[in-house]
Short mmCIF file of N, CA and C in Angstrom, two decimals:
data_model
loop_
_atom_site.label_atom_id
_atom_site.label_comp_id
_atom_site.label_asym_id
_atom_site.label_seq_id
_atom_site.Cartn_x
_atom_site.Cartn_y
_atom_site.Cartn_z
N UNK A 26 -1.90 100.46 18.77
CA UNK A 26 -0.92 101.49 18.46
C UNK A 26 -0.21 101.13 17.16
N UNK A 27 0.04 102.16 16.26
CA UNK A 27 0.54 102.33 14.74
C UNK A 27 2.17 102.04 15.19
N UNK A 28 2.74 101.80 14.36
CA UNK A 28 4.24 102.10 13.88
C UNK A 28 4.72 103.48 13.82
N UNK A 29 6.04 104.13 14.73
CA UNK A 29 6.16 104.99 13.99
C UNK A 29 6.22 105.28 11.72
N UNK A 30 6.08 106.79 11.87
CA UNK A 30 6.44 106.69 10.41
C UNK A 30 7.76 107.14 10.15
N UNK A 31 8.42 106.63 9.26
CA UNK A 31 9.82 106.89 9.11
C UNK A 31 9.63 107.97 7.93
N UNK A 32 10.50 108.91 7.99
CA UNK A 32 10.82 110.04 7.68
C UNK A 32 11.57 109.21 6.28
N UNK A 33 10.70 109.48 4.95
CA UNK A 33 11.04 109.17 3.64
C UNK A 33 12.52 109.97 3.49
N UNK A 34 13.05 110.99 3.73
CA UNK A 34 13.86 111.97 3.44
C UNK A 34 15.22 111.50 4.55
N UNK A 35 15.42 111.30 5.36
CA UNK A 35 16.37 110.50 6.14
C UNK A 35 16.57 109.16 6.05
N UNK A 36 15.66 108.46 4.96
CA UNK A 36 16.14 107.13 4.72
C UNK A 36 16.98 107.22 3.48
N UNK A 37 16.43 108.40 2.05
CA UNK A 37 16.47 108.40 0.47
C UNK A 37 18.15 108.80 0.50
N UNK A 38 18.97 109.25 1.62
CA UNK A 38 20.58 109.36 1.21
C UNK A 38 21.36 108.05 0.94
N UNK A 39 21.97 108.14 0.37
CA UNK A 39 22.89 106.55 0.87
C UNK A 39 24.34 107.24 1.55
N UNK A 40 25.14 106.27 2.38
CA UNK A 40 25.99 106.52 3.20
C UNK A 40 27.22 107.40 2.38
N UNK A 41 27.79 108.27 3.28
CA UNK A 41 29.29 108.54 2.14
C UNK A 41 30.19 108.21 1.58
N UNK A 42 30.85 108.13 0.90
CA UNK A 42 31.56 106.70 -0.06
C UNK A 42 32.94 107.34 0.54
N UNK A 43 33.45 106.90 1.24
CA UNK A 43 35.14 107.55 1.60
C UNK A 43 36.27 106.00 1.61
N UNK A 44 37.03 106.68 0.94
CA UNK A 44 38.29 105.61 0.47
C UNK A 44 39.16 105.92 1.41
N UNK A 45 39.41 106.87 2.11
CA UNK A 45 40.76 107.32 2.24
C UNK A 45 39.96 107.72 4.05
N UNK A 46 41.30 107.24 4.69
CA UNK A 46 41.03 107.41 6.15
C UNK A 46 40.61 108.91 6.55
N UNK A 47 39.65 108.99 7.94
CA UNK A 47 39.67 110.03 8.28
C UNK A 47 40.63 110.45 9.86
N UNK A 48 40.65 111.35 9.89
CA UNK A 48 42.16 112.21 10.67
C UNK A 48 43.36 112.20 10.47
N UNK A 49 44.21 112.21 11.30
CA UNK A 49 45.56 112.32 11.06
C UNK A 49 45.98 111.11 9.93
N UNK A 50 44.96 110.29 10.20
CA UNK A 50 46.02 108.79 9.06
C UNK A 50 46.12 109.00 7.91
N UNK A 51 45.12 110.06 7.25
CA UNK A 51 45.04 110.36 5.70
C UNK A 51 46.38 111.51 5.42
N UNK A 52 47.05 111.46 6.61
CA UNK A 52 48.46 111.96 6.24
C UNK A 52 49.42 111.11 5.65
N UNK A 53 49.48 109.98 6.39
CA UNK A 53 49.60 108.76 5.70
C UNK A 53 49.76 108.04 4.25
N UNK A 54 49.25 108.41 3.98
CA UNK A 54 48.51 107.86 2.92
C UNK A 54 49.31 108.92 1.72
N UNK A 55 49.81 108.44 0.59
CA UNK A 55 49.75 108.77 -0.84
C UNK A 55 49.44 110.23 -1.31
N UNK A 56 47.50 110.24 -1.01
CA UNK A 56 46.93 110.77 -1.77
C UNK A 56 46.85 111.93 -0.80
N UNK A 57 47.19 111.93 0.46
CA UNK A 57 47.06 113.34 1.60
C UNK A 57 48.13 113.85 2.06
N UNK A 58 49.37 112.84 1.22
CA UNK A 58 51.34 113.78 1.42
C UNK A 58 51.13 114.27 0.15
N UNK A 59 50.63 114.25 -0.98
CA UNK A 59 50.45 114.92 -1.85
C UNK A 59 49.33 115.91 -1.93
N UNK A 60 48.55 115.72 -1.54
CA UNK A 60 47.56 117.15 -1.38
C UNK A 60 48.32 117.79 -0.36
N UNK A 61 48.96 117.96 0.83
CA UNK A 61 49.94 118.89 1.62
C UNK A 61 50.94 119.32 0.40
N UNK A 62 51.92 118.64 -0.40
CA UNK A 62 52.61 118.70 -1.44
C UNK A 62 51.51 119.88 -2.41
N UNK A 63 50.77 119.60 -2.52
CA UNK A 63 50.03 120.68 -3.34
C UNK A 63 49.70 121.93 -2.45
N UNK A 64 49.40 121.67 -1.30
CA UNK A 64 48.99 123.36 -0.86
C UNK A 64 50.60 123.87 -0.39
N UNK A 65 51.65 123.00 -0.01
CA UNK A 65 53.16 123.85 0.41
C UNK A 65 53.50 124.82 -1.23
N UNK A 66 53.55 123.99 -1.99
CA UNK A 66 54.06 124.08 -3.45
C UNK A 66 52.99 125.02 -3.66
N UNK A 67 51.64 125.00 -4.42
CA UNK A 67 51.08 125.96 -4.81
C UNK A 67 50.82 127.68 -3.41
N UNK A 68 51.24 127.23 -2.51
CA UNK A 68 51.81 128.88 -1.92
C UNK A 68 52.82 129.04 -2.08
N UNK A 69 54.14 128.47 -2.46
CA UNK A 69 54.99 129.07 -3.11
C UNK A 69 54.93 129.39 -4.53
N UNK A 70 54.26 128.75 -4.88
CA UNK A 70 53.97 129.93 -6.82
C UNK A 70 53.17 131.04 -6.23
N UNK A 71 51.84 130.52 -5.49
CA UNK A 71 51.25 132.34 -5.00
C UNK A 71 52.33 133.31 -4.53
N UNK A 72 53.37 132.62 -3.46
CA UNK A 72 54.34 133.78 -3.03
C UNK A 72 55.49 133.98 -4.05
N UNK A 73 56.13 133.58 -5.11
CA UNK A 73 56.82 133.79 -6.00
C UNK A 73 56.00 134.91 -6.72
N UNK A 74 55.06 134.26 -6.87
CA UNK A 74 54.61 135.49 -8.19
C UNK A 74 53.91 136.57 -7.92
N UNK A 75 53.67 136.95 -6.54
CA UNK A 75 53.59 137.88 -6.08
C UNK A 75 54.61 138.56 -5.92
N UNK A 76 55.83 138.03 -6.02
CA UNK A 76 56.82 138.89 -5.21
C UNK A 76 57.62 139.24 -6.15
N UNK A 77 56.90 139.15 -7.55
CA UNK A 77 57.87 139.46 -8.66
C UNK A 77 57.17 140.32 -9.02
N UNK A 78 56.45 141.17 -8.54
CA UNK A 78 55.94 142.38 -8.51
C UNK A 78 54.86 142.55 -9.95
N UNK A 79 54.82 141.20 -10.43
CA UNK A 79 53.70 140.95 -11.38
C UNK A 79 54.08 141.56 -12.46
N UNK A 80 55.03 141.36 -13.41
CA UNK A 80 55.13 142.35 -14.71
C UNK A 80 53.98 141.94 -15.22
N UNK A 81 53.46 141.57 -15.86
CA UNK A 81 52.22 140.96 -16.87
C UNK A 81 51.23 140.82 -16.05
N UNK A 82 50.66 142.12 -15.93
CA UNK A 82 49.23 141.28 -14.91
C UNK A 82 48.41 140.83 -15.05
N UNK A 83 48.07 140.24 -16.56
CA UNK A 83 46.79 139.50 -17.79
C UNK A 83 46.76 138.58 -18.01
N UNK A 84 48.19 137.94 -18.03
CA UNK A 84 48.78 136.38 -17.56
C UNK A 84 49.16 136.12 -16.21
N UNK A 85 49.88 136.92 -15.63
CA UNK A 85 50.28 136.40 -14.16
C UNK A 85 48.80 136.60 -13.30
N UNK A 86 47.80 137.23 -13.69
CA UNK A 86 46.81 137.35 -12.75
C UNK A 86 45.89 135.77 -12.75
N UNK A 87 46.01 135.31 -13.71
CA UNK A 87 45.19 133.79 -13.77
C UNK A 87 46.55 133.09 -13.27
N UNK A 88 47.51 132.87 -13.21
CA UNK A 88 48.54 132.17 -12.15
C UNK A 88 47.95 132.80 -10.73
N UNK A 89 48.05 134.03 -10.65
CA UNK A 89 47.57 134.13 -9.03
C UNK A 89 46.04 133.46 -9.15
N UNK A 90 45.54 133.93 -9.21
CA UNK A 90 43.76 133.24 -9.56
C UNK A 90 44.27 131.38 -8.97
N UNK A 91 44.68 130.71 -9.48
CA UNK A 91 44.48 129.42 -9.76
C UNK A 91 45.28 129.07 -8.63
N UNK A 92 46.19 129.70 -8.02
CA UNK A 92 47.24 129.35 -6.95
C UNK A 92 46.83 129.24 -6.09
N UNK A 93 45.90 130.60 -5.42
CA UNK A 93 45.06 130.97 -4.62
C UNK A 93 43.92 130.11 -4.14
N UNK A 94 43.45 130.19 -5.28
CA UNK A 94 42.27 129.65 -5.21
C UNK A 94 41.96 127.78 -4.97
N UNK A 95 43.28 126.86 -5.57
CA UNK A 95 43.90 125.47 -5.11
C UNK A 95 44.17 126.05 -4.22
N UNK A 96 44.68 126.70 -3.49
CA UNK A 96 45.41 126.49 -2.30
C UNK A 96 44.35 126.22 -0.50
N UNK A 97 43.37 127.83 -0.92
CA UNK A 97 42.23 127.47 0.02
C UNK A 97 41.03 126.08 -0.53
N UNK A 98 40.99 125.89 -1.63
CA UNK A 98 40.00 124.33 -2.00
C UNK A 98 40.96 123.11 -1.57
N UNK A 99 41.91 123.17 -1.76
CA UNK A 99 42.77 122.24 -0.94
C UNK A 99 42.95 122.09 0.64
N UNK A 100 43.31 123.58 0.87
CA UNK A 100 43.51 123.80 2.60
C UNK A 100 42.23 122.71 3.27
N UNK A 101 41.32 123.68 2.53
CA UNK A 101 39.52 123.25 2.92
C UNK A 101 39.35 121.24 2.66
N UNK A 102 39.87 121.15 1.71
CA UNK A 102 39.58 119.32 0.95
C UNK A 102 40.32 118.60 2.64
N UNK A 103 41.82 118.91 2.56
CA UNK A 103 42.16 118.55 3.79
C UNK A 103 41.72 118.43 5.18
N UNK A 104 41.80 119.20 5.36
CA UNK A 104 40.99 120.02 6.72
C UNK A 104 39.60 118.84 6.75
N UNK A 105 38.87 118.75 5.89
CA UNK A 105 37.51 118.05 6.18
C UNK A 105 38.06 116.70 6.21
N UNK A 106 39.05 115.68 5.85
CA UNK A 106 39.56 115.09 6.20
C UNK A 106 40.42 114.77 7.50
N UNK A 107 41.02 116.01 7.71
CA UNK A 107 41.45 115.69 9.56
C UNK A 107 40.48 115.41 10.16
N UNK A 108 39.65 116.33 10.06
CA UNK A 108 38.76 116.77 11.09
C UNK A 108 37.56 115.68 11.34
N UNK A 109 37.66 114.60 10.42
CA UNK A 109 36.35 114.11 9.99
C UNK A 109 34.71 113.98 9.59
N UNK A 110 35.17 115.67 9.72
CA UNK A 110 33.80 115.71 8.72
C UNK A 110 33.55 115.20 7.47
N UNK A 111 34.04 114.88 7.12
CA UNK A 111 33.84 114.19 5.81
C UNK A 111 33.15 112.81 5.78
N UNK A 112 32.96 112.65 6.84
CA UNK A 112 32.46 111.31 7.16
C UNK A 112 30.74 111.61 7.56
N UNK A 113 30.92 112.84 8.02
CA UNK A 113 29.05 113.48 8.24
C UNK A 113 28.59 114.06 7.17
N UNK A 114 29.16 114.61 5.81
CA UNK A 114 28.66 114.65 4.37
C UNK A 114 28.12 113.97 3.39
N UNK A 115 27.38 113.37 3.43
CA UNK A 115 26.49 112.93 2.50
C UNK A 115 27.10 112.79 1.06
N UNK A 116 28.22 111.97 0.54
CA UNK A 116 28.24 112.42 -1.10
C UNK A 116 29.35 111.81 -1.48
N UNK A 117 29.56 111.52 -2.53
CA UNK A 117 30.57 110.14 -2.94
C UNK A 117 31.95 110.71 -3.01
N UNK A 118 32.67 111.07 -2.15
CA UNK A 118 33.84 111.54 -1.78
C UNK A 118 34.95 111.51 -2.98
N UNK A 119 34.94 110.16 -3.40
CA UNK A 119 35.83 109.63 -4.41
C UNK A 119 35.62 110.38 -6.21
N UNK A 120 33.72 110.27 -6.37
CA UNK A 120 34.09 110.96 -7.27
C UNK A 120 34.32 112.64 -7.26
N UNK A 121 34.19 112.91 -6.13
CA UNK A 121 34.15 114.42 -5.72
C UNK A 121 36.03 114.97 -6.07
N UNK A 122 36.64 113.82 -5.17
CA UNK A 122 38.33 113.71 -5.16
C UNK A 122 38.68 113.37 -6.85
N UNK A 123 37.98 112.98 -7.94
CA UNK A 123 38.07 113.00 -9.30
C UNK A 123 38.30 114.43 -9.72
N UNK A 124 36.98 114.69 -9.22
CA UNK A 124 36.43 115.73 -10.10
C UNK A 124 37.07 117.11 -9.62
N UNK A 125 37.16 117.25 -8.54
CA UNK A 125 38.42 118.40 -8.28
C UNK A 125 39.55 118.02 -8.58
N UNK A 126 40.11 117.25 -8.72
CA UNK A 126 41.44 117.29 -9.35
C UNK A 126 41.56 117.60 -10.23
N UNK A 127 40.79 117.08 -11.15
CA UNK A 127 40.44 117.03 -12.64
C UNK A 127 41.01 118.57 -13.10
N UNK A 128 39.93 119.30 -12.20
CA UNK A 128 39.82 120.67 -12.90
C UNK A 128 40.17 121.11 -12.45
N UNK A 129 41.42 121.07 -11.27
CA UNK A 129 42.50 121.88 -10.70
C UNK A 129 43.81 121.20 -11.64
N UNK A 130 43.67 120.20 -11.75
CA UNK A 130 45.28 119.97 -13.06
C UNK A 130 44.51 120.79 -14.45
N UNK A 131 43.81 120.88 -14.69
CA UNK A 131 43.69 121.34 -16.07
C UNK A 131 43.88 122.89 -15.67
N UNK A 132 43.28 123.81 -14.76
CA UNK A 132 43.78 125.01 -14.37
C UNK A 132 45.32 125.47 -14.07
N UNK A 133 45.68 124.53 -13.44
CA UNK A 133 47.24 124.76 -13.16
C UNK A 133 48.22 124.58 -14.51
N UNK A 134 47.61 123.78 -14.51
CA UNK A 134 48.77 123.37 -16.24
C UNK A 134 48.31 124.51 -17.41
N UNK A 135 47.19 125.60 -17.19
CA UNK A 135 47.16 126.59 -17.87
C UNK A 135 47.94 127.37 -17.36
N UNK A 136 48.22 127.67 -15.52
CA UNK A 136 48.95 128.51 -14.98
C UNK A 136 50.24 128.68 -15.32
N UNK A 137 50.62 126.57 -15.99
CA UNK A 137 52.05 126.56 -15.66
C UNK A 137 52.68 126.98 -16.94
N UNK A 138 51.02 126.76 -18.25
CA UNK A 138 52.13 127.51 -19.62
C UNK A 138 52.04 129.32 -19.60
N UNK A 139 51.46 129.77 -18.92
CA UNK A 139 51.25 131.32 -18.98
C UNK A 139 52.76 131.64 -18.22
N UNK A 140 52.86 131.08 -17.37
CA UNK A 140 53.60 131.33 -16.19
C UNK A 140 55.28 131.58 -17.20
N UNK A 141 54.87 130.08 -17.53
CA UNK A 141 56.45 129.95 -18.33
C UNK A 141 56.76 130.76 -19.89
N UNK A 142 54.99 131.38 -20.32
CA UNK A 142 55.63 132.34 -21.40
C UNK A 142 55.92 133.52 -20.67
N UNK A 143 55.38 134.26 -19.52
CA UNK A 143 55.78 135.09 -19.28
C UNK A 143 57.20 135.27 -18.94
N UNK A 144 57.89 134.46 -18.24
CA UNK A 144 59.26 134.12 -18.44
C UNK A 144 59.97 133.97 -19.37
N UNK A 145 59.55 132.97 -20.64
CA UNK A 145 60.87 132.31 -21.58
C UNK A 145 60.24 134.13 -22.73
N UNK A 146 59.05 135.24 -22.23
CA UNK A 146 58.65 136.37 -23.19
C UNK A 146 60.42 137.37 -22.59
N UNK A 147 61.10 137.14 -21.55
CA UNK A 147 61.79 137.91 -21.67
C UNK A 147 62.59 138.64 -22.85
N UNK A 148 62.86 137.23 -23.38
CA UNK A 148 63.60 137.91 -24.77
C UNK A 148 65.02 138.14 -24.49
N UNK A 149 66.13 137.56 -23.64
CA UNK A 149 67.16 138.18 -23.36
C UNK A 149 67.47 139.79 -23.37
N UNK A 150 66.48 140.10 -22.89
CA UNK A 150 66.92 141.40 -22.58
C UNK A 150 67.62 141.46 -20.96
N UNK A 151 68.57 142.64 -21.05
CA UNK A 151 69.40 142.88 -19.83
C UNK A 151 69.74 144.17 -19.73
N UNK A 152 69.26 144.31 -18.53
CA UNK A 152 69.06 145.64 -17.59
C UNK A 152 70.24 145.82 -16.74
N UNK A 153 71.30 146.85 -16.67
CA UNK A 153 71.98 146.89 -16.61
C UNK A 153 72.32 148.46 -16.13
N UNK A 154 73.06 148.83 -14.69
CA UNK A 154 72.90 149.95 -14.18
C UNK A 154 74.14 150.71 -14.75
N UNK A 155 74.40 151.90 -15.29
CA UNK A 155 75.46 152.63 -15.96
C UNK A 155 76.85 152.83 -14.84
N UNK A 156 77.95 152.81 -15.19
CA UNK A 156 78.96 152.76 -14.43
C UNK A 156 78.95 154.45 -13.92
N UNK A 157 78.79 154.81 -12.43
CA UNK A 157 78.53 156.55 -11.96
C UNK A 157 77.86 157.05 -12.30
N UNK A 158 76.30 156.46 -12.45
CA UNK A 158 75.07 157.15 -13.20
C UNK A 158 73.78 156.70 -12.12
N UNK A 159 72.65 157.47 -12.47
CA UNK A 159 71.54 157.03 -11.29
C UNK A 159 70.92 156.28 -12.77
N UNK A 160 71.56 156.16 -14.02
CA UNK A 160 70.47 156.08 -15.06
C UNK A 160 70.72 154.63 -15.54
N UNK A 161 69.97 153.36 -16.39
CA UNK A 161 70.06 152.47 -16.63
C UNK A 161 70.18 152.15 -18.10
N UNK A 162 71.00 151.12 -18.69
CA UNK A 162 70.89 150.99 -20.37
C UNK A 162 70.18 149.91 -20.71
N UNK A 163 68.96 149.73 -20.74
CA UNK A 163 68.62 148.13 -21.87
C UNK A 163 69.07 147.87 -22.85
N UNK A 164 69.42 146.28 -23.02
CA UNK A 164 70.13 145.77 -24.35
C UNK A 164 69.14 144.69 -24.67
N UNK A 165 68.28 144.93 -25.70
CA UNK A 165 67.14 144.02 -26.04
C UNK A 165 67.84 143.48 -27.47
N UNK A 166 68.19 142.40 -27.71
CA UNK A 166 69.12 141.75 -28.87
C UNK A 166 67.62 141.64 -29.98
N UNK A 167 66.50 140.97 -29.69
CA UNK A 167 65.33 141.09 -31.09
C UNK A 167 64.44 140.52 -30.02
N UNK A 168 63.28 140.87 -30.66
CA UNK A 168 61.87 140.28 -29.56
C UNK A 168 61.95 139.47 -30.48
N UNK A 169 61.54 137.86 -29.83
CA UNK A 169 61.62 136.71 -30.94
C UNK A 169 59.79 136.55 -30.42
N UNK A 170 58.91 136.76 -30.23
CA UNK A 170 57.59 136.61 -30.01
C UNK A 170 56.63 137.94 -30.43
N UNK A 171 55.36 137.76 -29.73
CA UNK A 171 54.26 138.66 -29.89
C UNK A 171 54.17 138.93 -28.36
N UNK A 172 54.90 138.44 -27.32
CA UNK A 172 54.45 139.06 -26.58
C UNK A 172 56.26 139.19 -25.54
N UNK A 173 56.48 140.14 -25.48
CA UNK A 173 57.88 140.77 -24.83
C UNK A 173 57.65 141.60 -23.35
N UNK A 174 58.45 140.69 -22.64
CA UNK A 174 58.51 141.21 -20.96
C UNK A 174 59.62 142.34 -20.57
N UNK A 175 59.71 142.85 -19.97
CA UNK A 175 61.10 143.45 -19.60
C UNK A 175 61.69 143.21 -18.03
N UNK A 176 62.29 141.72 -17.58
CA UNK A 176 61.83 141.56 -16.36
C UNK A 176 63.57 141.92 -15.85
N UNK A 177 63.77 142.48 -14.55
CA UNK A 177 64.83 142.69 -14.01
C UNK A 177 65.38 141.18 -13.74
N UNK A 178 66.63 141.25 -13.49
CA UNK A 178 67.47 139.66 -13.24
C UNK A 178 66.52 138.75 -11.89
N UNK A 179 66.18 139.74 -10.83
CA UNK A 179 65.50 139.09 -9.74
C UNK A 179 64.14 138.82 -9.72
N UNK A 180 63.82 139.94 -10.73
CA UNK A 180 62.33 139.66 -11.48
C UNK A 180 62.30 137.92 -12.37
N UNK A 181 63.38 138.04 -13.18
CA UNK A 181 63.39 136.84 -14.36
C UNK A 181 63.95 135.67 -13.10
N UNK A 182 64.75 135.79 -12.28
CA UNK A 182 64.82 134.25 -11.20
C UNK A 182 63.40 133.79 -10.54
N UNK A 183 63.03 135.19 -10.26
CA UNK A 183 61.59 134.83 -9.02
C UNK A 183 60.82 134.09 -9.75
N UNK A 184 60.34 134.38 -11.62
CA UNK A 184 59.73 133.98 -11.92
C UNK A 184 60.00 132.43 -12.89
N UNK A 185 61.44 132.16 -12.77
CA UNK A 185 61.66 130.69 -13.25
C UNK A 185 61.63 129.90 -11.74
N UNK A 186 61.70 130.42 -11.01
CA UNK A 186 61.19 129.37 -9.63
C UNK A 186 59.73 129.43 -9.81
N UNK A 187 58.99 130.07 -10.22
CA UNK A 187 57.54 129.89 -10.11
C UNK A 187 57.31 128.90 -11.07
N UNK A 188 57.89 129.28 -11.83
CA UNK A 188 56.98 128.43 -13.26
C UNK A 188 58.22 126.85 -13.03
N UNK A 189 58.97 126.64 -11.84
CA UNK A 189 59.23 125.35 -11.60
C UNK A 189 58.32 124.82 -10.79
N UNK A 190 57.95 125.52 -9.85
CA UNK A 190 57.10 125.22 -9.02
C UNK A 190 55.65 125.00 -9.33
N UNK A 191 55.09 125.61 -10.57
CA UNK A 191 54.02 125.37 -10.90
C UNK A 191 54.29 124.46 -11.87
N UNK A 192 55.01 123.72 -12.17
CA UNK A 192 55.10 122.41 -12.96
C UNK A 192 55.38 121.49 -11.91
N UNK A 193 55.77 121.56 -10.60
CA UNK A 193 55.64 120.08 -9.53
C UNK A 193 54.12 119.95 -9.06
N UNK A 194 53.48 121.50 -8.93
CA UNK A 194 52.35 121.53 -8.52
C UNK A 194 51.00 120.63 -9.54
N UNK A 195 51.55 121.11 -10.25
CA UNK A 195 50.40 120.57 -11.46
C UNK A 195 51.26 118.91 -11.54
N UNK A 196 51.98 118.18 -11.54
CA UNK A 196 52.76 116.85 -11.57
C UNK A 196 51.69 117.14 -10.13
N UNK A 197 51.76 117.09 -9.19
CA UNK A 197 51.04 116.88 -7.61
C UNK A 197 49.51 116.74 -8.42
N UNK A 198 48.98 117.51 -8.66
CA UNK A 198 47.35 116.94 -9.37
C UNK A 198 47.08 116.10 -10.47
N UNK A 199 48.08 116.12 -11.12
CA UNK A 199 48.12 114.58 -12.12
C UNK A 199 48.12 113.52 -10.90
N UNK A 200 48.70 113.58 -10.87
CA UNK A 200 49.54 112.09 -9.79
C UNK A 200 47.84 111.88 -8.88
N UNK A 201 47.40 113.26 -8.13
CA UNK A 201 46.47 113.17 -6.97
C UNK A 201 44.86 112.37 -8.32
N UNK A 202 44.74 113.08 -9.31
CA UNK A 202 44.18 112.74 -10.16
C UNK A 202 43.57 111.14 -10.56
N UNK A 203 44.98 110.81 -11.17
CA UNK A 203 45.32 108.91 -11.42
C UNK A 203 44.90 108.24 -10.13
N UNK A 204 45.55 108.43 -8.88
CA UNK A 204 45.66 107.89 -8.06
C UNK A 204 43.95 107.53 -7.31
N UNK A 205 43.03 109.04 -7.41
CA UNK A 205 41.82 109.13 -7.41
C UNK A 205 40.80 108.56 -7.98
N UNK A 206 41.26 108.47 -9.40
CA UNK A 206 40.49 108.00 -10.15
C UNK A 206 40.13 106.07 -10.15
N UNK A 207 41.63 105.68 -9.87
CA UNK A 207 41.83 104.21 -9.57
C UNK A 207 40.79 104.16 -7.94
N UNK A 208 40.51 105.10 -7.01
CA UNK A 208 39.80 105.05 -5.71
C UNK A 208 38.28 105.05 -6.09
N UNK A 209 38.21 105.63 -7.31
CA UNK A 209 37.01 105.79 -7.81
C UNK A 209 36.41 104.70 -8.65
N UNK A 210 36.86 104.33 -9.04
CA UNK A 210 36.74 102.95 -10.15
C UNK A 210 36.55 101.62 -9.15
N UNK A 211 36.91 101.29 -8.33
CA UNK A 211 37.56 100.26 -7.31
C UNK A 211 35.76 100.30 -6.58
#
């Protein structure tokens, strides 16, 4: 009687390279209070800047785009970490945890300068309801840019909390970034 034959294709993987604990402990840890830190924070820029009823929808639409879209690749990055699947994937975790960061800080930090011209584009203008009138007066002092917003007072707050929030968010993928990259190197 022969040897079995071993299946060339179930030997040719090598094991998954994981740095970072799997389940609850990678809550623990640095690099998984900051990815939560990134999906709390980047749904509050998605819900800020939704709720500012979007003046600019050419710039604010790549802030929603990028918010959104970190938020479920994150939900998802996590999640396979509780759950431990990540441990039945096949694939070098660490540089995977590089390489999405990578290109979620470089996306966000586009979000976070669009975000903040659409804001600092107000221009001091002020909207202002007429004393016994249904009618309103704008006082636009000079557009100092090429590109001019007209955002109401709750419009112009909603959207300097966003564009704060999308500067901790993007600080959260630097930080997740460095921290990755040293997991990766090691």
């Amino acid at each position: 009687m022969s040897d079995p034959a071993t299946n060339p294709a179930a030997t040719s993987f090598p094991a998954p390279t994981i740095s970072l604990p799997l389940g609850l402990e990678v809550l623990r840890t640095y690099s998984g209070a900051l990815v939560v830190f990134e999906i709390l924070f980047g749904a509050l820029v998605w819900i800020l800047v939704a709720s500012s009823d979007v003046p600019v929808p050419l710039l604010q639409g790549w802030v929603m785009f990028v918010s959104v879209t970190a938020f479920f690749l994150s939900s998802a990055y996590l999640t396979l970490f509780i759950t431990g699947l990540a441990d039945r994937i096949n694939t070098d975790w660490n540089f995977l945890d590089v390489f999405y960061h990578f290109i979620a800080l470089l996306f966000y930090f586009a979000a976070f300068v669009l975000e903040a011209a659409v804001t600092a584009a107000n221009g001091g203008a002020i909207i202002t309801p007429l004393p016994n009138s249904t009618g309103t007066v704008m006082c636009i002092p000079y557009p100092r840019g090429n590109v001019f917003t007209v955002l109401t007072g709750s419009q112009y707050n909603t959207n300097v909390a966003a564009t704060i929030f999308a500067f901790v968010v993007t600080l959260c993928y630097g930080c997740s970034l460095v921290m990755g990259f040293k997991r990766w190197r090691i």
